[in-house]
Coordinates of C-alpha atoms in Angstrom, one line a residue:
Chain U
G1 CA -12.7 11.6 4.4
D2 CA -13.6 10.4 7.9
S3 CA -11.7 11.5 10.7
V4 CA -11.2 11.6 14.9
T5 CA -9.8 13.5 17.2
Q6 CA -8.8 14.0 20.6
M7 CA -7.7 15.8 23.0
E8 CA -4.2 15.2 22.7
G9 CA -2.0 14.0 26.3
P10 CA -0.8 13.4 28.6
V11 CA -3.3 13.1 30.9
T12 CA -2.2 12.8 34.7
L13 CA -4.4 12.2 37.3
S14 CA -4.6 11.2 41.2
E15 CA -6.1 7.8 41.3
E16 CA -10.5 8.0 42.7
A17 CA -9.9 11.1 40.4
F18 CA -12.8 12.0 37.5
L19 CA -11.6 11.5 34.0
T20 CA -13.2 12.7 30.9
I21 CA -10.9 12.1 27.2
N22 CA -12.9 14.5 25.0
C23 CA -12.9 13.1 21.1
T24 CA -15.0 14.3 17.5
Y25 CA -15.7 12.8 15.4
T26 CA -16.3 14.2 11.0
A27 CA -18.1 11.1 9.5
T28 CA -20.6 11.1 6.2
G29 CA -24.1 8.8 7.1
Y30 CA -23.8 7.2 10.9
P31 CA -21.1 5.9 11.9
S32 CA -21.2 3.6 14.9
L33 CA -18.0 4.5 18.0
F34 CA -15.8 2.6 19.4
W35 CA -13.3 2.7 22.2
Y36 CA -9.3 0.5 21.9
V37 CA -7.6 0.9 24.9
Q38 CA -3.9 -0.1 24.9
Y39 CA -1.8 -1.1 28.1
P40 CA 1.7 -0.8 28.2
G41 CA 2.9 -3.6 26.0
E42 CA -0.2 -4.7 24.9
G43 CA -2.0 -5.2 21.6
L44 CA -5.6 -3.4 21.2
Q45 CA -8.2 -4.3 23.1
L46 CA -12.1 -2.7 22.2
L47 CA -13.1 -1.2 25.2
L48 CA -17.1 0.0 24.7
K49 CA -18.7 0.6 21.8
A50 CA -22.3 2.8 20.3
T51 CA -23.7 2.5 17.1
K52 CA -26.8 5.3 16.9
A53 CA -27.2 8.5 18.1
D54 CA -28.0 8.2 22.0
D55 CA -26.8 5.0 23.0
K56 CA -23.8 5.0 25.4
G57 CA -21.8 2.0 25.6
S58 CA -20.1 1.1 28.6
N59 CA -17.6 -1.9 30.4
K60 CA -15.9 -1.5 33.1
G61 CA -16.5 1.6 34.4
F62 CA -15.9 3.8 31.5
E63 CA -19.0 5.5 29.5
A64 CA -19.7 7.1 26.7
T65 CA -22.5 8.7 25.2
Y66 CA -22.8 8.7 21.0
R67 CA -23.9 12.4 20.9
K68 CA -25.1 12.9 16.9
E69 CA -25.9 16.6 17.2
T70 CA -22.5 17.4 18.7
T71 CA -20.5 15.0 16.5
S72 CA -19.0 13.6 19.8
F73 CA -18.6 10.2 22.3
H74 CA -16.0 11.7 25.7
L75 CA -15.1 8.4 27.2
E76 CA -15.8 9.3 31.2
K77 CA -15.2 7.4 34.3
G78 CA -16.3 8.5 37.7
S79 CA -13.0 6.6 39.6
V80 CA -9.6 6.1 37.6
Q81 CA -7.8 3.6 39.2
V82 CA -3.9 3.2 38.8
S83 CA -4.7 0.1 36.9
D84 CA -6.1 2.7 34.1
S85 CA -2.8 3.8 32.8
A86 CA -2.9 3.9 28.9
V87 CA -3.0 4.4 26.0
Y88 CA -7.1 5.4 25.2
F89 CA -8.0 5.7 21.6
C90 CA -11.2 6.6 20.2
A91 CA -12.0 5.2 16.1
L92 CA -15.1 5.4 14.6
S93 CA -16.1 2.4 11.5
D94 CA -18.6 3.4 9.1
R95 CA -21.5 1.0 8.3
D96 CA -21.4 -0.1 4.9
G97 CA -19.3 -1.4 3.2
R98 CA -14.9 -2.0 4.1
R99 CA -16.3 -0.8 7.7
A100 CA -12.2 0.0 8.3
L101 CA -11.5 1.8 11.3
T102 CA -10.5 5.0 11.7
F103 CA -8.5 6.4 14.7
G104 CA -7.4 9.5 16.8
S105 CA -3.9 9.8 17.5
G106 CA -5.0 8.2 21.5
T107 CA -4.8 9.9 23.7
R108 CA -1.9 8.3 27.0
L109 CA -3.4 8.6 30.4
Q110 CA -1.5 8.7 33.9
V111 CA -3.3 7.4 37.4
Q112 CA -1.1 8.3 40.3
P113 CA -1.2 6.3 43.2
Chain M
D1 CA -6.8 -18.5 24.0
T2 CA -7.8 -18.4 20.2
G3 CA -7.7 -14.2 19.6
V4 CA -5.5 -13.5 16.9
S5 CA -2.9 -14.1 16.5
Q6 CA 0.5 -12.2 14.9
N7 CA 4.1 -14.2 13.9
P8 CA 6.6 -13.1 14.8
R9 CA 6.3 -10.3 17.0
H10 CA 9.3 -7.9 16.2
K11 CA 11.0 -8.1 13.1
I12 CA 14.4 -6.3 12.8
T13 CA 15.6 -5.9 8.8
K14 CA 17.8 -4.3 6.7
R15 CA 17.5 -1.8 3.9
G16 CA 16.3 -3.4 0.6
Q17 CA 15.6 -6.7 2.2
N18 CA 11.8 -8.0 2.2
V19 CA 10.4 -9.3 5.0
T20 CA 6.7 -10.9 5.4
F21 CA 4.5 -11.4 8.2
R22 CA 1.8 -14.1 9.3
C23 CA -2.1 -12.8 10.7
D24 CA -4.5 -15.5 12.3
P25 CA -7.5 -14.8 12.3
I26 CA -10.5 -15.7 14.8
S27 CA -12.1 -18.9 14.1
E28 CA -14.7 -18.4 10.9
H29 CA -14.4 -14.0 11.2
N30 CA -14.7 -13.1 8.0
R31 CA -13.1 -9.7 7.3
L32 CA -8.9 -9.9 8.2
Y33 CA -7.6 -6.1 8.3
W34 CA -4.7 -4.7 8.4
Y35 CA -3.1 -1.2 9.6
R36 CA 0.2 0.2 10.5
Q37 CA 0.9 2.6 13.6
T38 CA 3.8 4.5 14.0
L39 CA 4.8 6.3 17.3
G40 CA 2.5 8.4 18.6
Q41 CA -0.2 7.6 16.1
G42 CA -2.6 5.9 16.0
P43 CA -3.6 2.7 14.0
E44 CA -3.8 3.3 10.3
F45 CA -6.0 1.4 7.5
L46 CA -4.4 -0.7 4.9
T47 CA -6.1 -3.5 3.1
Y48 CA -8.7 -4.9 4.3
F49 CA -10.5 -9.3 3.3
Q50 CA -13.6 -10.0 2.7
N51 CA -12.7 -14.3 2.6
E52 CA -10.2 -14.4 0.5
A53 CA -10.9 -11.5 -1.3
Q54 CA -8.8 -9.0 -1.0
L55 CA -11.5 -5.3 -1.3
E56 CA -9.6 -2.7 -0.9
K57 CA -6.2 -1.5 -0.3
S58 CA -5.4 2.5 0.8
R59 CA -3.6 4.5 -0.6
L60 CA -0.3 3.9 1.8
L61 CA -0.2 1.1 0.4
S62 CA 2.2 0.9 -2.3
D63 CA 3.5 -0.9 -5.0
R64 CA 6.2 -2.4 -2.6
F65 CA 3.7 -4.1 -0.1
S66 CA 1.3 -7.2 -1.8
A67 CA -1.3 -9.0 1.0
E68 CA -2.7 -12.4 0.7
R69 CA -5.2 -14.2 2.3
P70 CA -5.5 -18.1 0.6
K71 CA -8.7 -20.2 1.3
G72 CA -9.6 -17.3 3.7
S73 CA -7.9 -18.2 6.6
F74 CA -4.1 -16.5 7.9
S75 CA -3.2 -13.7 6.3
T76 CA 0.2 -12.7 5.4
L77 CA 1.5 -8.5 3.9
E78 CA 4.7 -8.6 2.2
I79 CA 6.8 -5.8 1.6
Q80 CA 9.4 -5.9 -0.5
R81 CA 13.0 -3.0 -1.1
T82 CA 12.2 -2.7 2.3
E83 CA 12.9 0.8 3.2
Q84 CA 14.2 3.0 6.7
G85 CA 10.0 5.1 6.1
D86 CA 8.5 1.0 6.9
S87 CA 9.7 0.8 10.0
A88 CA 6.1 0.7 12.2
M89 CA 4.4 -1.7 14.1
Y90 CA 1.8 -3.7 11.9
L91 CA -2.0 -5.1 13.1
C92 CA -4.2 -6.9 12.6
A93 CA -7.5 -7.6 13.1
S94 CA -10.5 -9.8 12.2
S95 CA -13.6 -9.7 12.1
P96 CA -17.4 -11.6 11.9
N97 CA -20.1 -11.4 9.5
R98 CA -22.3 -8.3 10.5
R99 CA -20.9 -6.7 13.2
D100 CA -18.5 -3.5 13.8
E101 CA -15.8 -4.9 16.0
Q102 CA -12.5 -5.7 15.1
Y103 CA -10.4 -7.8 17.9
F104 CA -7.1 -6.8 16.7
G105 CA -4.2 -8.9 17.1
P106 CA -0.6 -8.1 19.1
G107 CA 1.2 -6.8 16.3
T108 CA 4.4 -7.3 14.8
R109 CA 6.9 -4.3 15.0
L110 CA 9.3 -3.3 12.1
T111 CA 12.7 -2.0 12.7
V112 CA 14.4 -1.3 9.3
T113 CA 17.8 -0.4 9.3

């Protein structure tokens, strides 16, 4: 079945550092890919998405590119802020049928001032 | 704000009791999903509805679990004869037709003592 693998956390960075959170997936067909973010005490929020190979999703300075050849969707940000501290989840959706999300286990990011 | 709402936000119950959770999706979203999230893990798919029809149930959903979506609006998730292993965050998400992204509610945290 479908699966998503994320790098384990926590990832601890200083403010203004460069961020990469790795995500790889296994899926049949051509899934849509997502990053969701969960801030402390809040629900899951959609951060960005990409629906086909070579698409780049971007939002709030975060970017991720759908790489079909490496089955990856790594999240990057050029300069993190303390307010980016959260748990980040990579997910995929099968594009036929139920379109349920399959999530990775999440990566906690801690940004220190 | 017309996001997804869930009630109650927290529920503490004794083993063997029945509990019911409610989800109100974003208006006019045809699809509604239930997920379960345990500590340190990503959400796992439980079941989904297209309008009022329940189209799929995960193998995670034992016979003690039942979900409904009467009239294709709000949904309820009932757990009968709760067990300690049912302790988790129960998440609801909704999605508009022909779109992949899902919008999540804040969740209901269930603790079974």
